[in-house]
Short mmCIF file of C-alpha atoms in Angstrom, two decimals:
data_model
loop_
_atom_site.label_atom_id
_atom_site.label_comp_id
_atom_site.label_asym_id
_atom_site.label_seq_id
_atom_site.Cartn_x
_atom_site.Cartn_y
_atom_site.Cartn_z
CA MET B 97 -28.54 -77.65 5.13
CA PRO B 98 -32.05 -75.56 4.72
CA ALA B 99 -31.92 -73.42 1.72
CA GLN B 100 -32.00 -69.38 3.37
CA THR B 101 -35.32 -67.90 2.66
CA ALA B 102 -35.80 -64.46 1.04
CA PRO B 103 -36.15 -61.43 3.22
CA PRO B 104 -40.42 -60.53 2.87
CA PRO B 105 -41.74 -57.73 1.34
CA ALA B 106 -42.34 -55.21 3.52
CA ARG B 107 -38.64 -55.89 5.38
CA ARG B 108 -36.86 -55.37 1.97
CA SER B 109 -39.62 -51.95 1.48
CA ARG B 110 -38.43 -50.21 4.81
CA LYS B 111 -34.95 -50.97 3.89
CA ARG B 112 -35.52 -48.32 0.36
CA ILE B 113 -37.74 -45.93 2.34
CA TYR B 114 -34.14 -46.29 4.91
CA VAL B 115 -31.81 -45.61 2.35
CA LEU B 116 -33.95 -43.58 0.66
CA LEU B 117 -33.99 -41.22 3.96
CA ALA B 118 -30.65 -41.58 4.70
CA LEU B 119 -29.60 -39.85 1.02
CA LEU B 120 -32.47 -37.59 1.11
CA LEU B 121 -31.57 -36.01 5.07
CA ALA B 122 -26.99 -35.71 2.90
CA ALA B 123 -28.82 -33.78 0.44
CA LEU B 124 -31.05 -31.35 2.16
CA ILE B 125 -27.79 -31.07 5.43
CA GLY B 126 -25.45 -30.94 2.12
CA GLY B 127 -27.95 -27.97 -0.03
CA ARG B 128 -28.52 -25.97 3.54
CA TRP B 129 -24.67 -26.14 4.12
CA VAL B 130 -23.84 -24.91 0.09
CA SER B 131 -27.34 -22.58 0.25
CA ARG B 132 -25.20 -20.73 2.85
CA PRO B 133 -22.60 -18.28 1.06
CA SER B 134 -19.98 -17.95 4.36
CA GLN B 135 -18.94 -21.44 3.73
CA VAL B 136 -18.58 -21.11 -0.22
CA SER B 137 -16.80 -18.03 0.43
CA TRP B 138 -14.97 -19.95 3.89
CA ILE B 139 -14.31 -22.81 0.74
CA VAL B 140 -13.02 -20.43 -1.67
CA LEU B 141 -10.88 -17.97 0.29
CA SER B 142 -9.06 -21.28 2.42
CA GLN B 143 -8.01 -22.65 -0.58
CA THR B 144 -7.30 -19.19 -1.81
CA GLY B 145 -4.74 -18.44 1.05
CA ARG B 146 -3.35 -21.47 1.20
CA ALA B 147 -2.33 -21.54 -2.11
CA LEU B 148 -0.71 -18.24 -1.42
CA GLY B 149 0.30 -18.86 1.92
CA LEU B 150 -1.71 -16.11 3.64
CA GLU B 151 -4.86 -16.21 5.33
CA ILE B 152 -7.91 -15.07 4.01
CA SER B 153 -10.40 -13.61 5.69
CA ALA B 154 -14.17 -12.20 5.48
CA SER B 155 -16.34 -11.39 8.13
CA GLY B 156 -18.91 -9.73 6.95
CA ALA B 157 -21.31 -11.08 4.73
CA SER B 158 -21.39 -13.09 1.78
CA GLU B 159 -23.25 -13.99 -1.85
CA TYR B 160 -22.18 -16.37 -4.63
CA ARG B 161 -23.75 -17.17 -8.16
CA LEU B 162 -23.05 -20.95 -9.85
CA ARG B 163 -25.77 -19.75 -12.82
CA GLY B 164 -24.44 -18.58 -15.86
CA THR B 165 -21.63 -16.73 -14.86
CA PRO B 166 -20.31 -18.02 -11.15
CA MET B 167 -20.25 -14.62 -9.35
CA ILE B 168 -18.85 -14.32 -5.27
CA VAL B 169 -18.80 -11.75 -3.47
CA VAL B 170 -16.90 -11.20 -0.18
CA ARG B 171 -17.69 -8.27 2.46
CA ASP B 172 -15.19 -6.83 5.12
CA LEU B 173 -11.77 -9.17 3.61
CA VAL B 174 -9.07 -9.19 4.76
CA VAL B 175 -5.56 -10.97 4.32
CA ARG B 176 -2.38 -10.67 6.01
CA GLU B 177 0.91 -13.10 6.37
CA PRO B 178 0.86 -16.00 9.02
CA GLY B 179 0.95 -14.26 12.79
CA ALA B 180 1.25 -10.89 10.74
CA GLY B 181 0.28 -7.81 13.18
CA THR B 182 -0.37 -5.71 10.50
CA PRO B 183 -3.28 -6.91 7.29
CA LEU B 184 -2.15 -5.73 3.72
CA LEU B 185 -4.87 -5.97 2.23
CA ARG B 186 -8.28 -4.72 4.24
CA ALA B 187 -11.33 -4.36 1.69
CA GLN B 188 -15.30 -3.00 2.39
CA ARG B 189 -16.26 -5.55 -0.27
CA ALA B 190 -14.79 -8.21 -3.00
CA TYR B 191 -16.50 -8.86 -5.79
CA LEU B 192 -15.20 -11.51 -8.59
CA SER B 193 -16.63 -12.63 -11.85
CA LEU B 194 -14.80 -15.74 -13.95
CA PRO B 195 -16.38 -17.91 -16.02
CA TRP B 196 -16.86 -21.98 -15.05
CA ALA B 197 -13.69 -23.21 -17.49
CA THR B 198 -10.99 -20.44 -15.99
CA LEU B 199 -12.33 -22.66 -12.39
CA ARG B 200 -12.91 -26.42 -14.29
CA ALA B 201 -8.60 -25.50 -15.29
CA ALA B 202 -7.67 -24.98 -11.38
CA GLY B 203 -4.80 -22.47 -11.77
CA ASP B 204 -4.34 -23.01 -15.83
CA SER B 205 -6.62 -20.28 -17.11
CA LEU B 206 -5.96 -16.58 -15.50
CA ASP B 207 -9.34 -15.30 -17.76
CA VAL B 208 -11.14 -13.55 -14.93
CA GLU B 209 -14.77 -11.67 -16.54
CA ARG B 210 -14.96 -9.40 -14.35
CA VAL B 211 -13.15 -7.91 -10.18
CA GLU B 212 -13.90 -4.89 -8.54
CA LEU B 213 -13.01 -3.78 -4.60
CA ASP B 214 -14.75 -0.91 -2.46
CA ALA B 215 -12.43 1.04 0.28
CA PRO B 216 -9.32 -1.37 -0.48
CA GLN B 217 -6.65 -0.65 1.40
CA ILE B 218 -3.35 -2.41 0.95
CA ASP B 219 0.16 -1.43 2.89
CA ILE B 220 3.32 -0.69 1.33
CA ALA B 221 5.39 -2.89 3.69
CA ALA B 222 3.33 -5.77 4.42
CA LEU B 223 3.03 -6.55 0.85
CA ASN B 224 6.44 -6.03 -0.16
CA HIS B 225 7.28 -8.28 2.98
CA TRP B 226 4.73 -11.17 1.65
CA LEU B 227 6.55 -11.19 -1.86
CA ALA B 228 10.43 -11.04 -0.76
CA THR B 229 8.66 -14.66 0.78
CA ARG B 230 7.81 -15.97 -2.20
CA PRO B 231 10.02 -18.42 -4.13
CA PRO B 232 11.97 -16.95 -7.03
CA SER B 233 10.80 -17.83 -10.63
CA THR B 234 12.05 -18.01 -14.19
CA GLU B 235 8.97 -18.64 -15.91
CA PRO B 236 7.40 -14.66 -18.11
CA ILE B 237 4.49 -13.13 -15.83
CA ARG B 238 1.18 -14.27 -16.31
CA ILE B 239 -1.20 -11.53 -17.90
CA PRO B 240 -4.50 -12.35 -16.58
CA SER B 241 -7.97 -11.02 -18.55
CA LEU B 242 -10.59 -8.83 -17.58
CA SER B 243 -13.29 -9.84 -20.61
CA ARG B 244 -14.84 -6.98 -17.94
CA GLY B 245 -12.67 -5.23 -17.30
CA ALA B 246 -12.23 -3.95 -12.96
CA ARG B 247 -13.66 -1.03 -10.70
CA VAL B 248 -12.01 0.14 -7.50
CA ILE B 249 -13.80 3.07 -5.29
CA ASP B 250 -12.71 4.39 -2.24
CA GLY B 251 -8.87 2.61 -1.73
CA ARG B 252 -6.56 3.94 -0.21
CA LEU B 253 -1.77 2.94 -0.51
CA ILE B 254 0.17 3.27 2.75
CA GLY B 255 3.89 3.67 2.18
CA GLU B 256 6.20 5.37 4.65
CA GLY B 257 5.36 8.97 5.74
CA TRP B 258 3.35 9.29 2.71
CA SER B 259 -0.02 7.63 1.57
CA VAL B 260 -3.12 7.97 -1.23
CA GLU B 261 -6.21 8.01 -0.11
CA ARG B 262 -9.26 8.40 -2.25
CA LEU B 263 -8.31 6.35 -4.70
CA ALA B 264 -10.15 5.26 -7.60
CA LEU B 265 -9.55 3.04 -10.77
CA ASN B 266 -11.18 1.86 -13.71
CA PHE B 267 -10.76 0.80 -17.39
CA ALA B 268 -13.24 -1.34 -19.69
CA GLU B 269 -11.44 -4.32 -20.75
CA LEU B 270 -7.12 -6.20 -20.25
CA GLY B 271 -5.86 -8.25 -21.92
CA PRO B 272 -2.74 -10.25 -22.84
CA ASP B 273 -2.48 -8.60 -26.35
CA LYS B 274 -4.97 -5.22 -25.74
CA PRO B 275 -4.05 -2.03 -25.11
CA VAL B 276 -5.52 -0.96 -21.84
CA ARG B 277 -7.23 2.49 -21.62
CA GLY B 278 -7.55 3.66 -18.06
CA HIS B 279 -8.60 5.94 -16.36
CA LEU B 280 -6.95 6.90 -12.35
CA ARG B 281 -7.76 9.56 -9.38
CA GLY B 282 -7.27 10.48 -5.61
CA ARG B 283 -5.00 12.41 -3.71
CA ALA B 284 -1.59 11.72 -2.48
CA LEU B 285 -0.34 13.19 1.11
CA SER B 286 2.88 13.43 2.76
CA ASP B 287 4.41 16.00 4.69
CA GLY B 288 2.34 18.80 4.84
CA VAL B 289 2.73 18.52 0.74
CA ALA B 290 -1.02 16.99 -0.94
CA VAL B 291 -0.86 15.73 -4.12
CA PRO B 292 -4.65 15.58 -5.99
CA PHE B 293 -4.32 13.96 -9.33
CA ASP B 294 -6.86 12.64 -12.36
CA LEU B 295 -5.41 11.40 -15.16
CA ALA B 296 -6.54 9.14 -18.60
CA ALA B 297 -4.06 6.18 -18.69
CA THR B 298 -3.51 4.23 -22.05
CA LEU B 299 -0.61 1.12 -22.49
CA GLN B 300 0.18 -1.03 -25.02
CA ARG B 301 0.43 -3.53 -23.75
CA PRO B 302 0.23 -4.73 -20.43
CA ALA B 303 3.99 -6.21 -20.67
CA LEU B 304 7.58 -5.18 -19.42
CA ALA B 305 9.26 -2.84 -22.27
CA ARG B 306 5.47 -1.60 -23.69
CA GLY B 307 4.61 1.66 -23.74
CA VAL B 308 2.32 3.69 -21.94
CA GLY B 309 0.83 6.80 -22.19
CA VAL B 310 -0.84 9.42 -19.94
CA ALA B 311 -2.59 13.20 -19.42
CA GLY B 312 -4.77 14.63 -16.97
CA ALA B 313 -3.89 17.31 -14.32
CA ILE B 314 -1.67 16.99 -11.34
CA ALA B 315 -2.01 18.91 -8.31
CA VAL B 316 1.04 20.34 -5.30
CA GLU B 317 -0.59 22.21 -2.31
CA ALA B 318 1.30 23.48 0.15
CA LYS B 319 0.41 25.70 3.43
CA ASP B 320 1.19 28.83 1.22
CA TRP B 321 1.03 28.11 -2.62
CA ARG B 322 -0.39 26.05 -4.84
CA LEU B 323 0.97 24.91 -8.01
CA PRO B 324 -1.78 23.43 -11.06
CA MET B 325 -0.17 21.47 -13.61
CA ARG B 326 -1.94 20.17 -17.04
CA VAL B 327 0.80 17.34 -18.00
CA ARG B 328 2.06 14.81 -20.53
CA LEU B 329 4.05 11.86 -19.90
CA GLY B 330 5.61 8.22 -22.12
CA ALA B 331 7.50 6.37 -20.92
CA LEU B 332 8.27 2.22 -21.03
CA LEU B 333 6.51 0.01 -18.04
CA HIS B 334 10.47 -1.41 -16.18
CA SER B 335 10.65 -3.89 -13.48
CA GLY B 336 13.92 -5.16 -12.74
CA ASP B 337 16.35 -5.64 -9.71
CA ASP B 338 16.71 -1.48 -9.15
CA GLY B 339 13.12 -1.86 -8.36
CA LEU B 340 9.95 -0.65 -10.47
CA GLY B 341 9.38 1.80 -12.64
CA LEU B 342 9.47 3.42 -16.43
CA ASP B 343 12.43 3.76 -18.78
CA ARG B 344 12.97 7.37 -21.29
CA LEU B 345 10.35 8.89 -18.97
CA ARG B 346 9.25 12.47 -20.68
CA LEU B 347 7.31 14.35 -18.30
CA GLY B 348 6.29 18.15 -19.86
CA ALA B 349 3.84 20.51 -18.00
CA ASN B 350 1.71 23.90 -18.26
CA ALA B 351 1.64 24.80 -14.42
CA ARG B 352 0.65 28.47 -12.29
CA TYR B 353 2.85 29.24 -9.44
CA ARG B 354 -0.31 30.82 -7.21
CA SER B 355 -0.13 32.58 -3.60
CA GLY B 356 -2.58 34.43 -2.79
CA ASP B 357 -3.24 37.44 -6.13
CA THR B 358 -0.06 36.20 -7.70
CA ASP B 359 -0.76 34.12 -10.54
CA LEU B 360 2.59 32.93 -12.40
CA PRO B 361 2.19 30.65 -15.17
CA PHE B 362 5.61 28.18 -16.24
CA VAL B 363 5.78 25.76 -18.28
CA TYR B 364 8.47 22.47 -16.99
CA GLY B 365 9.56 19.02 -18.50
CA VAL B 366 11.77 16.69 -16.86
CA ALA B 367 13.32 13.26 -18.61
CA GLY B 368 14.65 9.80 -16.99
CA PRO B 369 14.44 6.62 -16.17
CA LEU B 370 11.38 6.95 -13.44
CA ARG B 371 11.73 4.12 -10.98
CA TYR B 372 10.30 3.04 -6.92
CA ARG B 373 12.43 0.69 -4.90
CA ASP B 374 12.52 -0.25 -1.12
CA GLY B 375 10.16 2.79 -0.20
CA LYS B 376 12.40 5.44 -2.03
CA LEU B 377 11.08 6.95 -5.72
CA SER B 378 13.83 8.29 -7.91
CA LEU B 379 14.45 9.78 -11.15
CA SER B 380 18.45 9.45 -11.93
CA PRO B 381 20.17 10.41 -14.08
CA MET B 382 17.79 13.70 -14.37
CA GLY B 383 17.05 16.36 -17.33
CA ALA B 384 14.94 19.64 -16.86
CA ILE B 385 13.59 22.54 -18.78
CA VAL B 386 11.84 25.64 -16.85
CA ARG B 387 10.54 28.56 -18.86
CA GLY B 388 8.72 31.39 -17.87
CA GLY B 389 5.57 32.67 -18.90
CA ASP B 390 2.48 30.82 -20.88
CA PRO B 391 3.10 29.94 -24.57
CA SER B 392 -0.70 29.99 -25.12
CA ALA B 393 -0.45 33.47 -24.77
CA LYS B 394 0.78 35.82 -28.04
CA ALA B 395 3.41 36.71 -25.71
CA ASN B 396 4.94 36.18 -22.39
CA ALA B 397 5.14 39.17 -19.69
CA ALA B 398 8.04 40.47 -18.80
CA ASP B 399 7.32 40.92 -15.47
CA ASN B 400 7.06 36.98 -15.04
CA PRO B 401 10.49 36.56 -12.26
CA ILE B 402 10.91 32.53 -13.88
CA PRO B 403 13.68 32.46 -15.45
CA ASP B 404 14.61 29.74 -18.29
CA LEU B 405 15.88 27.57 -16.49
CA SER B 406 18.23 23.62 -17.79
CA ALA B 407 19.68 21.56 -15.19
CA ALA B 408 20.65 18.19 -14.93
CA GLY B 409 21.42 16.11 -11.65
CA SER B 410 18.71 14.27 -10.00
CA PHE B 411 15.59 13.21 -7.83
CA THR B 412 15.23 11.68 -4.74
CA PHE B 413 11.69 11.39 -2.94
CA GLY B 414 11.21 9.20 0.20
CA ASP B 415 12.50 9.59 4.38
CA ALA B 416 13.50 13.58 2.68
CA LEU B 417 12.97 15.10 -0.50
CA GLU B 418 16.22 15.18 -2.50
CA LEU B 419 17.14 16.96 -5.64
CA HIS B 420 20.84 17.93 -6.47
CA TRP B 421 20.76 19.99 -10.60
CA ARG B 422 23.78 21.73 -12.46
CA GLY B 423 22.54 23.81 -15.02
CA GLU B 424 22.16 27.49 -15.96
CA ILE B 425 20.01 29.76 -16.55
CA ALA B 426 19.93 31.39 -19.53
CA ALA B 427 19.47 35.52 -18.96
CA TRP B 428 18.52 37.78 -15.99
CA PRO B 429 15.42 37.84 -16.21
CA ALA B 430 13.36 41.64 -16.77
CA ALA B 431 11.57 41.44 -13.64
CA TRP B 432 14.36 40.46 -11.24
CA PRO B 433 16.72 43.88 -10.02
CA ALA B 434 18.69 45.14 -12.16
CA LEU B 435 22.44 44.39 -11.39
CA PRO B 436 25.37 47.16 -11.40
CA PRO B 437 27.80 47.41 -14.37
CA PRO B 438 29.13 45.47 -15.47
CA LEU B 439 27.71 42.37 -14.33
CA GLY B 440 24.67 44.13 -15.75
CA GLN B 441 26.04 44.56 -19.24
CA SER B 442 27.38 40.59 -19.90
CA ASP B 443 25.39 38.71 -21.79
CA SER B 444 26.57 35.30 -19.85
CA PRO B 445 23.91 31.94 -19.08
CA LEU B 446 24.09 32.19 -15.35
CA PRO B 447 25.45 28.98 -14.29
CA LEU B 448 24.48 27.21 -11.17
CA ARG B 449 24.20 24.49 -8.99
CA LEU B 450 21.39 23.74 -6.33
CA ASP B 451 21.08 21.21 -3.91
CA TYR B 452 18.35 20.29 -1.67
CA THR B 453 17.27 18.43 1.28
CA GLY B 454 14.68 17.78 3.20
CA LYS B 455 10.50 18.44 3.78
CA ALA B 456 8.47 17.90 0.28
CA ASP B 457 7.00 21.61 0.37
CA PHE B 458 11.12 23.09 -0.51
CA SER B 459 10.74 24.88 2.95
CA ASP B 460 13.91 23.65 4.30
CA THR B 461 16.94 25.34 3.12
CA ILE B 462 18.41 25.03 -0.19
CA ALA B 463 22.10 25.62 -1.50
CA LEU B 464 22.95 27.65 -4.70
CA GLN B 465 26.28 28.75 -6.08
CA ALA B 466 25.86 30.47 -9.32
CA GLN B 467 29.02 32.04 -11.17
CA ARG B 468 28.47 34.93 -14.09
CA ASP B 469 31.88 35.77 -16.16
CA GLN B 470 34.38 36.27 -13.06
CA THR B 471 31.58 36.65 -10.94
CA ARG B 472 30.79 33.86 -8.20
CA PHE B 473 27.45 33.64 -5.14
CA ASP B 474 27.44 30.84 -2.70
CA GLY B 475 25.08 30.37 -0.94
CA ARG B 476 21.77 29.21 0.62
CA PHE B 477 18.01 30.61 0.98
CA ARG B 478 14.77 29.47 1.86
CA LEU B 479 12.21 28.93 -1.18
CA PRO B 480 9.64 30.31 0.85
CA GLN B 481 10.90 34.28 1.50
CA VAL B 482 12.50 34.05 -2.10
CA LEU B 483 8.95 33.70 -3.42
CA GLN B 484 7.17 36.37 -1.16
CA TRP B 485 10.14 38.66 -2.23
CA LEU B 486 9.49 38.40 -5.80
CA ASP B 487 5.54 39.05 -4.64
CA ALA B 488 6.33 41.55 -2.98
CA SER B 489 5.55 45.60 -5.26
CA LYS B 490 7.60 47.15 -2.89
CA GLY B 491 10.50 45.85 -0.60
CA SER B 492 14.41 45.53 -0.73
CA PRO B 493 16.08 45.39 -3.77
CA LEU B 494 17.74 42.03 -2.66
CA PRO B 495 16.45 38.72 -2.94
CA PRO B 496 16.60 37.10 0.23
CA LEU B 497 19.83 34.46 0.23
CA SER B 498 22.47 34.19 3.30
CA GLY B 499 26.48 33.54 1.26
CA THR B 500 29.52 34.92 0.09
CA LEU B 501 29.14 37.04 -3.10
CA SER B 502 32.97 37.65 -4.46
CA ALA B 503 33.78 39.88 -8.31
CA PRO B 504 36.63 41.68 -10.04
CA LYS B 505 34.78 44.25 -10.34
CA ILE B 506 31.82 46.34 -9.32
CA GLU B 507 30.09 49.76 -9.85
CA ILE B 508 28.09 50.95 -7.86
CA SER B 509 26.55 54.80 -8.19
CA GLY B 510 29.24 55.97 -9.98
CA ALA B 511 31.49 54.37 -8.02
CA SER B 512 34.67 51.50 -8.65
CA LEU B 513 34.75 48.63 -6.97
CA GLU B 514 37.31 46.31 -7.37
CA GLY B 515 38.31 42.36 -5.90
CA ILE B 516 35.40 42.28 -3.86
CA GLU B 517 33.61 40.00 -1.52
CA ILE B 518 30.91 40.61 0.00
CA GLN B 519 28.68 38.68 3.26
CA ILE B 520 25.24 38.99 2.65
CA GLU B 521 23.83 38.29 6.04
CA ASP B 522 19.31 37.69 5.50
CA ASP B 523 17.48 39.40 8.46
CA PRO B 524 15.95 36.80 10.85
CA PRO B 525 12.09 35.89 10.34
CA PRO B 526 10.75 38.88 13.07
CA PRO B 527 9.37 36.45 15.79
CA PRO B 528 5.43 35.94 16.65
CA ALA B 529 3.34 38.96 18.27
CA PRO B 530 2.60 38.03 22.26
CA ALA B 531 -1.08 36.54 22.62
CA ALA B 532 -3.03 39.90 23.83
CA ALA B 533 -3.81 38.86 27.04
CA HIS B 534 -7.46 38.18 28.67
#
């Protein structure tokens, strides 16, 4: 059998050239593919979405960096449950940088350098629906570390009947065993009421049952009045079957009620466990105190009509605002019209019961029961009308209330009336003036 002869040198050279050309072409194609940030971002978002059971896409221009600390930027981000009509998250821009050690750990490490979100929009109902689909876990919550912190600008939260606009959040560092200090501002909107806030917050450690402190400015703004205040809050973080919230909440505020030329200072405090669950915010049981006047002044103005009040009860805000208080007014304010004898001669506090269900600006009817000694009032009123009456320098000596007043004895203009029961009916508001003819 004849021996096989080796391929000629020229043929071997051509074969090597073809292999080199094929490898070079593959490298060029792969390099071209990897050099396109949209392809890299598609891989990252696809893998992240698969792990979380979400559809994640980004239709805008993308960027990435592998040199030094890896970084990726995606724009026009949309995150939704598969098949859902409403995304749980949108963002104009999302920035993430994390070290190589975190990438190589494949989820075992949560060390991140920095996170940024521009104009994120979070739908709370869609977010809660996705969270309900996640498998339960007995593992403790793992807190990621952010060595260069996080920033959110122009964010928006959308809830059932409420929203938070222009939300901004910034903190410099986050670590499982480090305190977190940050800044939070925005504007909450609900049912004709706006609540702008600008707050500094400190978290003892990002874990449950750890202390949190908040201080800064909040205001409540309705159509005809405004309530700016400086607040201080202390509490412990809570998460459980009854929802997210704060335990041992203690909130104190210096506030001013402003409407037209009226400026009434007062202080108040509330305490209790705060919870958020199923679209409802609640504080129950709660304690509350109100003190009229400005404590920073040398003496409180005697003409301040805001009474000294202490009460206990509950507060709920969801589809409507509900407030149920049982308490007492310490003394009849000097700025209120004087009571006839013997009511005005008594130093007894006024026990009261207040119940409200309605709009967030307290414009609906409030039920009120009050008693001093043997005299009792059972009626109702609307807060805007009462505030207008308090503001007026002249007018009716009786507040705009409706209800029944019963007393064993009242002295009026020298006459003594015994065993009386008076039905009080507030005059209805005047009808709107007819439009002028053109």
